[in-house]
Amino acid sequence: MEDEIEKESKECSDLNDDEMGEEMEREEKENLLIEKNTLWSDLHISRPLLKVLYELKFENPTYIQKDVIPLALEGKSILANSETGSGKTLAFVLPMLERLLYSPNIKLRKENRKSVNITKALILLPTRELAMQCYDVINSLIKYSPITCSLFCGGIDPKEQENEYKKKKDIFVCTPGRILDLLLNSSNDFIDYLEIVIFDEADKLLELGFKEECLKILDVCKFKKQILFFSATLTKDIKELANFSLRNPIFIQSENKNKDDKNKQTNKNLKSFKISENLHQEFLNIINEKYRKATLLHLCNEVYKNHCIIFFKTRKETHLMYILLKLLDFKCEELHGLMSQKKRIESILKFKNQEVDFLLCTELASRGIDIDHVKYVVNYSLPANVVKYVHRIGRTARIGKKGTACTFFLPKEKENVKKIIKGVKKNNNSKIYKRVISEEKILHWDSIIKKNKNKIKEILENENVEKEIEKSNISINKIKNLITFKDEIYNRPKKTWFISSKEKSKLRKMNFKNGIMKSDGYLNKDREEKVGSNKPNEDNNNRSKKHNSNDNTKNKNKNKRKLDDEEEDEEDEEQDMKKKLKSYRSIIRDLKLNILPNKKDKNNKFKLNKKDENDRKGDFKIHKNFNKNKGSMNKKRK
C-alpha cells in the first residue's frame, strides 16, 4: 500500500502552516489554465460584457472558455469536460448572454421601447447553493445590459416563486425539482420560446433523484433548442443522454498547454476525471477509528489553520465535530441538508468573508461551489468513489492557484485507496504524498476530547429538547391555520407532483440494486452478486442433505422461504414503480400537449381539441391494461 501511494513521490512528514506555505510558494508555477495569447475581444464578446470582465479582473479566458465560447455562439449543442476550477461557469454564461443581447426583445429594451417578456434561457443545477452562486455570477455580468434573470430553488417561499415565474424574465436559473413543480402547476408556454438549455454538473443532475426530472425537461426541449452539458466528470449516462437529446453534439475536452494532445472532439477519447496539476494530494493512514477526531484536531491546530473545508460522510458526524471544534474555540461553521436555507447561506457567507477558518460540510458542498481563498480540503472519511473524490478536492487549487487535499483512511480501506489512486493517475500527472503524524500528538488531542465528552452530551440533549419544542409549535400553528383559513385551504386547486418522496426513496433502492454501485469500481464479484440479487445460494440444498439433524433442515427451509418472499415483494415493488414512471411520462406529455390555450377559442383557455381528447383517453386506457396488451398500446400510440 505504501509503495502504491509513494510512487512518483516522497514521504511527507508533519509540516506546520508556515512551512507548507513556503513550500507552495517555492513550487509556484505560471497559471496553466489561462490562455494568455487569447483576449476576450478575440472571442467576439460585446462591450457591455467586456467592461464587466475587466472590472472583475478577468484579463484572459481559460482554455475551456476559449474552446467553448466560439462554438456556443454559433448555436451548437456541446458536451464539455474540464477539470474543477477551470472556469466552466463563464464558459456557458458568456455565450448565453452574448446571444441574448442580439435578440429582438432586448434590442427594443436598449432603445427604451416596449417589448414582450419572454424567457429565452434555462440553466439547471443540482443544488440550491450552486443555483444561487450561478445567479450571482449572472447578475454581476449583466450590470451594463438590460438582460433580466430569475432564481428558482427550494427554501424560498412558493408564492414568491410563482410571482417571479409570471414575470417571465430572460433567464431562469433553477433546480430541477422546483422548475418541474412550476411547470406542472402553472402555464408552461415559455418552453416554446426557449433557445438555450444548460445542464451544469450534468453527472450530478442525472444521479438518483433528478434523473427522471431531467429526462422530462429534455423530452420537451430536445431537437429544438441549443443544449449544453458541463461537468468535471463524464459518465456513460451523460454520453448516452447527450446522444439521445442532442443533434450532432460537439464533445470538448479541455487540455492545458503542457500536454501535447490537442482538444479532441470525439466521444471515444473523452477522459472521465480532470484534476488540477497545482493540487498537492495527501493520504493519511489512521491506525484506529477512535483516533480519527484527534487526528483532525491536530491538523486544524498545527497544519491547516485557516481557509479549510472539511468533508464528512454523514450529517451526524458533521454536527458532532462542529460542536467539538466550537468547544475548543475554533472558528467554524457547518453546512448540511438538515439546516434551513437561511442558515446555509449564512454559513457560506461567513466562510467566504473569512469570518471563520473552517467550513464543515457533507457532499452538499462538493459540487461547483467556488470560494477563492480555499487553500485546504480535508476528507474526514474516504470518499465512496473516484468521482466524489475528484469533486471534493476540486474545491481548492482553482483557476491555477495552489491547494492541498488530505484524505483519511483506515487500514481496511487500503484496496479502495488504491482504486482511487489508479483512477486519478490514469488521466493526470498529479503527485500523491503520504502524511505521517506522531502518536504523542494524537494521544494529546485524544485526552482533550475525552475531557469534553460530557459537555458534548449536554449540548446534544439541549438541542433535542429545542427541536421537540419547535416541532410542537409548528404543529400548533398548522392546526390554527386549518381552523382560521379552512375554506381557503380546501378551495385551493390540488398540486400535481412529478414524483413523491416515498417513490424517490424506492427508486434509489432500485437503482442501487441495478448496478449503480458496480460503476464505482469498488465491489468484488462476491459483493456484486449480493447487491445485484438476493437469491439464495444453490448449494444450500446440497449442504442441507449432508446434515442428519431435522432441526437444521427446517431452519434452512424457513430461511429459503423468507428470501423467496422478500424477492417476490421486491419484484412487485419494482414493477409497480416502473408502471408509475411510465404513467407519469404519458401524463407529462399530455400536459405538455394540452396545457397551451387553443387559438380558436379565446374564452376557453384550456379547451382540448377532439384529437387530443381521444389520444388522452386512449393513453389512460392503456395504462389500466398495461401488462395485458403491450402490442395494442403501441398501436394506439402510433
XYZ file of C-alpha atoms in Angstrom:
638
model
C 0.000 0.000 0.000
C 2.771 2.452 0.977
C 4.620 1.698 -2.273
C 1.437 2.460 -4.214
C 0.995 5.847 -2.513
C 4.657 6.824 -2.592
C 5.137 6.045 -6.283
C 6.465 9.172 -8.050
C 6.539 10.979 -4.699
C 8.376 11.443 -1.426
C 7.148 10.614 2.066
C 5.623 13.760 3.580
C 6.467 14.472 7.229
C 4.243 16.512 9.538
C 4.516 20.146 8.361
C 3.274 23.296 10.072
C 1.322 26.014 8.260
C 4.292 28.344 7.595
C 6.452 25.551 6.153
C 3.592 24.403 3.935
C 3.113 27.975 2.651
C 6.833 28.342 1.875
C 6.863 25.001 0.045
C 3.854 26.022 -2.042
C 5.487 29.373 -2.909
C 8.690 27.619 -3.988
C 6.703 25.320 -6.264
C 4.629 28.210 -7.693
C 4.232 27.907 -11.453
C 2.572 30.110 -14.025
C -1.159 29.599 -14.461
C -1.530 26.712 -16.912
C -5.307 27.067 -17.255
C -5.255 30.591 -18.728
C -4.631 31.134 -22.450
C -2.526 34.314 -22.352
C -2.297 34.601 -26.158
C -6.087 34.974 -26.428
C -8.070 38.093 -25.463
C -11.778 38.327 -24.633
C -12.270 40.560 -27.677
C -10.918 37.742 -29.901
C -13.906 35.631 -28.820
C -16.378 38.255 -30.144
C -17.614 39.366 -26.721
C -19.564 42.661 -26.840
C -18.642 45.837 -24.947
C -21.113 45.640 -22.013
C -19.750 42.206 -21.090
C -16.105 43.138 -21.745
C -16.409 46.103 -19.398
C -17.615 43.867 -16.556
C -14.945 41.210 -17.231
C -12.126 43.750 -16.943
C -13.711 45.238 -13.805
C -13.746 41.746 -12.268
C -10.059 41.354 -13.313
C -10.648 38.511 -15.770
C -7.915 39.533 -18.205
C -7.720 36.385 -20.348
C -10.021 33.409 -20.943
C -9.166 29.913 -19.735
C -8.746 27.003 -22.141
C -12.287 25.699 -21.651
C -13.707 29.196 -22.242
C -11.607 29.650 -25.377
C -12.808 26.290 -26.763
C -16.499 26.528 -25.851
C -17.479 30.194 -26.406
C -16.987 30.391 -30.241
C -18.922 27.147 -30.813
C -21.695 28.110 -28.369
C -22.110 31.484 -30.125
C -22.815 29.556 -33.334
C -25.734 27.853 -31.555
C -24.194 24.374 -31.486
C -25.013 21.803 -28.795
C -21.983 20.920 -26.669
C -20.866 18.315 -24.149
C -17.838 19.765 -22.296
C -15.413 18.152 -19.853
C -12.809 20.134 -17.924
C -11.106 19.955 -14.542
C -12.685 21.521 -11.462
C -11.981 25.232 -11.087
C -11.222 25.779 -14.794
C -13.937 28.410 -15.378
C -16.812 26.289 -16.709
C -19.481 28.712 -15.407
C -18.227 31.624 -17.527
C -17.811 29.215 -20.460
C -21.600 28.779 -20.717
C -22.819 32.081 -19.192
C -20.889 34.422 -21.548
C -22.102 32.936 -24.885
C -25.636 32.729 -23.480
C -25.608 36.445 -22.561
C -23.993 37.367 -25.882
C -26.746 35.603 -27.826
C -29.460 37.213 -25.695
C -28.042 40.719 -26.290
C -28.807 40.318 -30.000
C -32.363 39.010 -29.528
C -35.150 41.377 -30.767
C -36.790 41.877 -27.343
C -33.589 43.014 -25.642
C -32.706 45.284 -28.570
C -36.064 47.026 -28.067
C -35.292 47.427 -24.366
C -31.983 49.089 -25.204
C -33.890 51.663 -27.256
C -36.378 52.175 -24.361
C -39.226 50.784 -26.457
C -41.951 48.384 -25.342
C -41.091 44.692 -25.555
C -42.734 41.402 -24.598
C -41.169 39.466 -21.706
C -40.089 36.044 -22.974
C -37.823 33.511 -21.258
C -35.009 32.538 -23.612
C -32.582 30.530 -21.444
C -32.906 27.830 -18.777
C -29.980 26.782 -16.529
C -30.341 23.634 -14.397
C -28.094 22.973 -11.382
C -28.191 20.133 -8.815
C -28.156 22.115 -5.522
C -29.552 25.362 -4.140
C -26.075 26.652 -3.313
C -24.865 26.150 -6.884
C -28.006 27.777 -8.285
C -27.518 30.837 -6.052
C -23.843 31.050 -6.990
C -24.658 30.922 -10.721
C -27.420 33.524 -10.227
C -24.925 35.875 -8.523
C -22.411 35.430 -11.377
C -25.056 36.282 -13.999
C -26.227 39.355 -12.054
C -22.657 40.637 -11.856
C -22.197 40.187 -15.636
C -25.481 41.885 -16.704
C -24.552 45.080 -14.853
C -24.399 47.169 -18.074
C -27.076 45.349 -20.104
C -30.911 45.171 -19.931
C -30.984 41.358 -19.509
C -33.058 40.032 -16.582
C -32.662 36.845 -14.526
C -34.766 34.822 -12.038
C -33.788 32.210 -9.444
C -35.980 29.163 -8.673
C -34.930 26.711 -5.973
C -36.082 25.114 -2.730
C -36.073 27.018 0.541
C -37.809 30.077 -0.982
C -41.494 30.875 -0.462
C -43.500 29.157 -3.284
C -45.806 32.188 -3.666
C -42.814 34.449 -4.287
C -41.513 31.941 -6.829
C -44.868 31.845 -8.645
C -44.949 35.646 -8.886
C -41.370 35.656 -10.180
C -42.267 32.902 -12.661
C -45.106 35.009 -14.109
C -42.694 37.881 -14.850
C -41.023 35.655 -17.494
C -37.549 37.121 -17.228
C -34.925 36.337 -19.868
C -33.020 33.689 -17.869
C -34.282 31.067 -15.417
C -31.645 29.654 -13.032
C -33.183 26.719 -11.188
C -33.004 23.308 -9.584
C -34.931 20.557 -11.460
C -37.478 19.822 -8.704
C -38.663 23.425 -8.351
C -38.904 24.173 -12.071
C -40.891 20.954 -12.674
C -43.247 21.941 -9.856
C -43.860 25.279 -11.593
C -44.240 23.615 -14.994
C -46.860 21.184 -13.699
C -48.847 23.670 -11.613
C -48.782 26.734 -13.884
C -48.611 27.510 -17.598
C -45.522 26.189 -19.376
C -45.890 28.202 -22.578
C -42.405 29.711 -22.114
C -40.887 26.384 -23.238
C -41.823 27.095 -26.865
C -39.715 30.276 -26.819
C -36.661 28.779 -25.127
C -33.468 28.965 -27.161
C -30.808 27.702 -24.730
C -30.921 24.917 -22.103
C -27.817 24.383 -19.917
C -27.055 21.456 -17.583
C -24.257 22.354 -15.157
C -22.716 19.482 -13.129
C -24.576 17.174 -15.509
C -23.459 13.929 -13.871
C -24.865 15.039 -10.515
C -28.147 16.079 -12.143
C -28.516 12.627 -13.677
C -27.859 10.827 -10.408
C -30.643 9.439 -8.230
C -33.429 11.889 -7.540
C -33.013 14.179 -10.567
C -32.560 11.732 -13.428
C -36.256 11.428 -14.269
C -36.856 15.188 -13.912
C -34.041 15.942 -16.367
C -35.427 13.408 -18.826
C -38.814 15.130 -18.754
C -37.282 18.554 -19.343
C -35.136 17.175 -22.170
C -38.156 15.437 -23.679
C -39.778 18.855 -24.057
C -36.646 20.630 -25.311
C -34.781 18.092 -27.443
C -34.103 18.713 -31.147
C -35.433 22.291 -30.861
C -33.003 24.214 -28.661
C -29.288 24.618 -28.080
C -28.425 22.259 -25.213
C -25.137 22.435 -23.280
C -23.803 19.818 -20.829
C -20.929 20.731 -18.472
C -19.144 18.638 -15.839
C -15.718 17.800 -14.411
C -16.600 14.086 -14.637
C -18.320 12.470 -17.605
C -20.143 9.192 -17.110
C -21.721 6.798 -19.599
C -25.187 8.079 -18.624
C -24.299 11.627 -19.701
C -22.866 10.451 -23.023
C -25.940 8.315 -23.740
C -28.265 11.165 -22.795
C -26.304 13.600 -24.965
C -26.548 11.264 -27.956
C -30.269 10.820 -27.262
C -31.159 14.504 -26.835
C -28.634 16.437 -28.957
C -28.323 16.730 -32.710
C -24.697 16.307 -33.788
C -23.257 17.245 -30.379
C -19.679 18.510 -30.143
C -17.587 16.853 -27.424
C -14.995 19.212 -25.948
C -12.235 18.132 -23.633
C -10.090 20.990 -22.418
C -6.332 20.431 -22.087
C -3.624 22.721 -20.726
C -0.580 23.839 -22.683
C 1.817 21.304 -21.090
C 0.021 18.415 -22.772
C 0.872 17.538 -26.343
C -2.559 16.300 -27.392
C -4.887 18.986 -28.632
C -8.568 19.199 -27.789
C -10.311 16.134 -29.089
C -13.943 16.348 -30.119
C -14.752 12.663 -30.252
C -16.782 10.643 -27.824
C -14.226 7.801 -27.659
C -11.330 9.926 -26.411
C -13.200 11.650 -23.581
C -11.477 11.361 -20.205
C -13.524 10.784 -17.098
C -11.622 12.723 -14.423
C -9.816 16.054 -14.562
C -7.628 17.267 -11.672
C -5.551 20.440 -11.386
C -1.781 19.939 -11.628
C -1.353 22.553 -8.882
C -3.093 20.301 -6.352
C -0.938 18.721 -3.613
C -2.678 15.408 -2.715
C -2.024 13.640 0.597
C -3.282 10.398 2.166
C -3.176 9.811 5.926
C -3.436 6.299 7.389
C -5.390 6.250 10.691
C -4.430 3.215 12.774
C -7.670 3.137 14.788
C -11.125 4.664 14.262
C -11.131 6.176 17.764
C -8.178 8.450 16.828
C -9.900 9.997 13.786
C -11.181 13.061 15.685
C -7.844 13.587 17.446
C -6.024 13.462 14.090
C -8.313 16.117 12.623
C -7.923 18.388 15.661
C -4.130 18.200 15.406
C -4.222 19.126 11.696
C -6.625 22.029 12.344
C -4.413 23.347 15.141
C -0.966 22.887 13.566
C -1.183 22.456 9.767
C -4.456 23.596 8.173
C -5.123 26.587 10.412
C -7.480 28.519 8.111
C -9.203 28.604 4.686
C -10.071 24.915 5.099
C -13.116 22.863 4.006
C -13.658 19.537 5.835
C -15.905 16.893 4.236
C -17.846 14.321 6.278
C -19.862 11.269 5.263
C -22.975 11.977 7.383
C -24.822 14.954 8.871
C -24.415 13.492 12.352
C -20.600 13.374 12.051
C -20.578 16.937 10.709
C -22.624 18.307 13.590
C -20.682 16.422 16.297
C -17.365 17.730 15.003
C -18.835 21.235 14.744
C -19.799 21.125 18.455
C -16.339 19.822 19.429
C -14.472 22.490 17.442
C -16.692 25.207 18.919
C -15.953 23.974 22.456
C -12.217 24.176 21.707
C -12.549 27.776 20.399
C -12.005 27.042 16.702
C -13.813 29.440 14.345
C -16.026 27.204 12.217
C -19.421 26.817 10.511
C -21.367 23.744 9.379
C -23.228 23.085 6.120
C -25.583 20.134 5.537
C -29.082 19.198 4.379
C -30.802 19.423 7.778
C -30.102 23.169 8.002
C -32.620 25.763 6.824
C -31.875 27.742 3.675
C -31.121 30.921 5.652
C -28.586 29.146 7.863
C -26.933 27.542 4.833
C -26.485 30.931 3.164
C -25.190 32.466 6.400
C -22.549 29.760 6.887
C -21.305 30.059 3.279
C -21.154 33.869 3.503
C -19.225 33.740 6.790
C -16.659 31.397 5.249
C -16.450 33.485 2.056
C -15.947 36.686 4.067
C -13.225 34.898 6.116
C -15.120 35.382 9.398
C -14.494 31.684 10.134
C -11.497 29.453 9.370
C -13.231 26.098 8.813
C -16.331 25.004 6.883
C -17.598 21.554 7.960
C -19.893 20.041 5.357
C -21.329 16.942 3.698
C -21.375 16.159 -0.058
C -23.706 19.171 -0.388
C -20.706 21.489 -0.924
C -18.640 19.121 -3.086
C -20.047 20.333 -6.422
C -19.158 23.569 -8.175
C -19.065 25.862 -5.121
C -16.388 28.439 -5.907
C -14.657 30.171 -2.982
C -11.417 31.926 -3.965
C -9.408 31.659 -0.763
C -9.774 27.885 -0.094
C -6.255 26.519 0.487
C -7.010 23.141 2.080
C -9.561 20.347 1.741
C -9.723 17.511 4.302
C -11.664 14.303 3.649
C -12.569 13.154 7.176
C -13.693 9.831 5.686
C -12.675 8.173 2.431
C -14.978 9.189 -0.468
C -17.194 6.423 -1.850
C -15.616 6.539 -5.328
C -13.230 8.421 -7.608
C -15.939 10.785 -8.874
C -16.789 12.023 -5.374
C -13.092 12.296 -4.541
C -12.438 14.480 -7.608
C -15.319 16.833 -6.836
C -14.387 17.175 -3.162
C -10.731 18.021 -3.751
C -11.773 20.305 -6.613
C -12.860 22.967 -4.087
C -9.198 24.026 -3.865
C -6.475 24.711 -6.492
C -8.979 26.541 -8.710
C -8.082 28.690 -11.745
C -4.384 27.795 -11.482
C -3.973 28.522 -7.754
C -2.159 26.187 -5.360
C -4.023 23.920 -2.950
C -3.707 20.870 -0.689
C -6.109 17.949 -0.188
C -5.676 15.423 2.652
C -7.718 12.198 2.845
C -8.081 9.971 5.930
C -8.327 6.200 5.532
C -8.273 3.096 7.750
C -6.040 0.025 7.148
C -9.088 -1.971 5.988
C -9.751 0.662 3.270
C -6.391 0.183 1.521
C -7.922 -1.514 -1.530
C -10.344 1.381 -2.034
C -7.478 3.880 -1.717
C -5.550 2.003 -4.424
C -8.548 2.227 -6.754
C -8.888 5.971 -6.164
C -5.157 6.496 -6.813
C -5.306 4.435 -10.019
C -8.365 6.379 -11.195
C -6.626 9.690 -10.557
C -3.274 8.609 -12.057
C -4.809 7.333 -15.310
C -5.569 10.738 -16.766
C -3.471 13.146 -14.685
C 0.188 13.760 -13.898
C -0.544 14.845 -10.335
C 1.728 13.659 -7.499
C 0.418 11.889 -4.400
C 2.085 12.039 -0.976
C 1.780 10.221 2.350
C 1.369 12.263 5.547
C 2.622 10.901 8.897
C 1.718 12.178 12.391
C 3.453 11.126 15.615
C 1.483 9.144 18.228
C 2.246 11.632 21.018
C 0.373 14.434 19.251
C -2.645 12.223 18.556
C -2.810 10.966 22.170
C -2.589 14.549 23.435
C -5.688 15.575 21.463
C -7.473 12.330 22.326
C -7.203 13.176 26.037
C -8.709 16.629 25.351
C -11.661 15.019 23.535
C -12.335 12.678 26.487
C -12.477 15.646 28.877
C -15.181 17.314 26.740
C -17.405 14.234 26.245
C -19.924 15.197 28.947
C -20.235 18.737 27.603
C -20.995 17.411 24.118
C -23.737 15.140 25.543
C -25.343 18.076 27.363
C -25.348 20.229 24.222
C -26.934 17.432 22.149
C -29.641 16.860 24.790
C -30.484 20.576 24.864
C -30.676 20.654 21.071
C -33.086 17.690 21.049
C -35.353 19.471 23.552
C -35.326 22.623 21.411
C -36.205 20.594 18.304
C -39.182 19.000 20.064
C -40.429 22.433 21.150
C -40.082 23.735 17.571
C -41.988 20.735 16.184
C -44.828 21.232 18.669
C -45.034 24.950 17.811
C -45.187 24.154 14.097
C -47.977 21.599 14.603
C -49.952 24.094 16.749
C -49.613 26.770 14.055
C -50.777 24.286 11.407
C -53.911 23.471 13.405
C -54.632 27.189 13.927
C -54.287 27.867 10.200
C -56.559 24.937 9.342
C -59.244 26.384 11.617
C -58.958 30.053 10.598
C -58.348 29.543 6.845
C -60.340 26.345 6.383
C -62.354 27.490 3.342
C -59.362 28.964 1.524
C -57.235 25.853 2.053
C -59.879 23.405 0.817
C -60.796 25.585 -2.182
C -57.227 25.691 -3.468
C -56.524 23.510 -6.532
C -54.540 20.416 -5.645
C -50.913 20.428 -6.727
C -49.715 17.708 -9.057
C -46.343 16.244 -8.128
C -43.995 14.607 -10.595
C -42.860 12.066 -8.027
C -43.329 11.770 -4.265
C -40.541 11.491 -1.691
C -41.507 7.876 -0.879
C -41.322 6.911 -4.537
C -37.949 8.652 -4.817
C -36.545 6.569 -1.964
C -37.840 3.385 -3.628
C -36.212 4.439 -6.903
C -32.906 4.940 -5.114
C -33.074 1.395 -3.734
C -33.977 0.006 -7.162
C -31.112 1.810 -8.888
C -28.723 0.730 -6.141
C -29.616 -2.913 -6.802
C -29.477 -2.499 -10.579
C -25.751 -1.805 -10.573
C -25.026 1.775 -9.568
C -22.510 0.529 -7.001
C -20.879 -1.576 -9.705
C -19.948 1.564 -11.643
C -17.999 2.853 -8.642
C -15.401 0.142 -9.186
C -15.335 -0.826 -5.511
C -17.212 -4.097 -5.487
C -15.703 -7.537 -5.718
C -17.517 -10.257 -7.634
C -18.931 -11.736 -4.437
C -20.258 -8.364 -3.332
C -21.725 -7.660 -6.779
C -23.743 -10.847 -6.602
C -25.154 -9.832 -3.223
C -26.058 -6.326 -4.384
C -27.379 -7.403 -7.768
C -29.681 -10.111 -6.454
C -30.803 -11.541 -3.145
C -31.156 -15.090 -4.434
C -30.091 -17.839 -2.043
C -27.103 -19.958 -2.982
C -27.921 -23.102 -4.997
C -25.528 -25.117 -2.841
C -27.776 -24.733 0.199
C -29.894 -27.737 -0.843
C -26.836 -29.985 -1.175
C -25.442 -28.828 2.149
C -28.720 -29.488 3.934
C -28.711 -33.100 2.737
C -25.356 -33.712 4.392
C -26.726 -32.734 7.806
C -28.588 -35.518 9.591
C -30.476 -33.390 12.095
C -34.037 -32.361 11.216
C -33.687 -29.016 13.017
C -31.034 -27.757 10.635
C -33.063 -28.684 7.553
C -36.164 -26.949 8.932
C -34.243 -23.756 9.674
C -32.724 -23.703 6.196
C -36.111 -24.212 4.558
C -37.527 -21.337 6.596
C -34.661 -19.077 5.531
C -35.230 -20.006 1.900
C -38.924 -19.189 2.145
C -38.132 -15.827 3.707
C -35.669 -14.996 0.954
C -38.141 -16.073 -1.744
C -40.876 -13.928 -0.181
C -38.526 -10.946 0.009
C -37.590 -11.406 -3.646
C -41.236 -11.546 -4.709
C -42.051 -8.391 -2.712
C -39.101 -6.528 -4.223
C -40.042 -7.617 -7.759
C -43.633 -6.443 -7.187
C -42.383 -3.089 -5.899
C -40.099 -2.672 -8.912
C -42.932 -3.469 -11.333
C -45.249 -1.004 -9.565
C -42.599 1.725 -9.719
C -41.963 1.098 -13.428
C -45.707 1.308 -14.138
C -45.967 4.566 -12.190
C -42.996 6.091 -14.022
C -44.492 5.185 -17.409
C -47.825 6.695 -16.406
C -46.014 9.855 -15.221
C -44.297 10.162 -18.594
C -47.570 9.986 -20.512
C -49.270 12.450 -18.132
C -46.389 14.925 -18.520
C -46.595 14.520 -22.302
C -50.356 15.111 -22.222
C -49.904 18.194 -20.057
C -47.222 19.440 -22.432
C -49.520 18.964 -25.438
C -52.755 20.257 -23.933
C -51.843 22.885 -21.371
C -51.367 25.597 -24.013
C -54.511 27.618 -24.917
C -56.405 26.783 -28.098
C -56.006 29.613 -30.612
C -59.542 29.220 -31.984
C -61.287 29.566 -28.582
C -60.254 32.799 -26.877
C -62.714 32.477 -23.982
C -61.928 28.894 -23.081
C -58.161 28.909 -22.500
C -57.646 25.242 -21.775
C -60.112 23.612 -24.139
C -58.765 20.455 -25.795
C -59.116 19.504 -29.445
C -61.085 16.345 -30.267
C -57.958 14.553 -31.444
C -56.120 15.433 -28.223
C -59.090 14.216 -26.142
C -59.156 10.894 -27.985
C -55.391 10.458 -27.616
C -55.590 11.255 -23.941
C -58.439 8.801 -23.314
C -56.567 6.147 -25.242
C -53.433 6.679 -23.155
C -55.272 6.262 -19.865
C -56.956 3.082 -21.112
C -53.546 1.719 -21.999
C -52.187 2.407 -18.526
C -55.031 0.455 -16.915
C -54.299 -2.602 -19.050
C -50.561 -2.037 -19.415
C -49.367 -5.584 -18.698
C -52.196 -7.279 -20.627
C -51.875 -5.654 -24.033
C -48.419 -4.252 -24.786
C -48.962 -4.668 -28.527
C -52.257 -2.779 -28.512
C -50.582 0.009 -26.533
C -48.023 0.604 -29.288
C -50.739 0.545 -31.978
C -52.884 3.115 -30.148
C -49.943 5.452 -29.609
C -48.970 5.222 -33.306
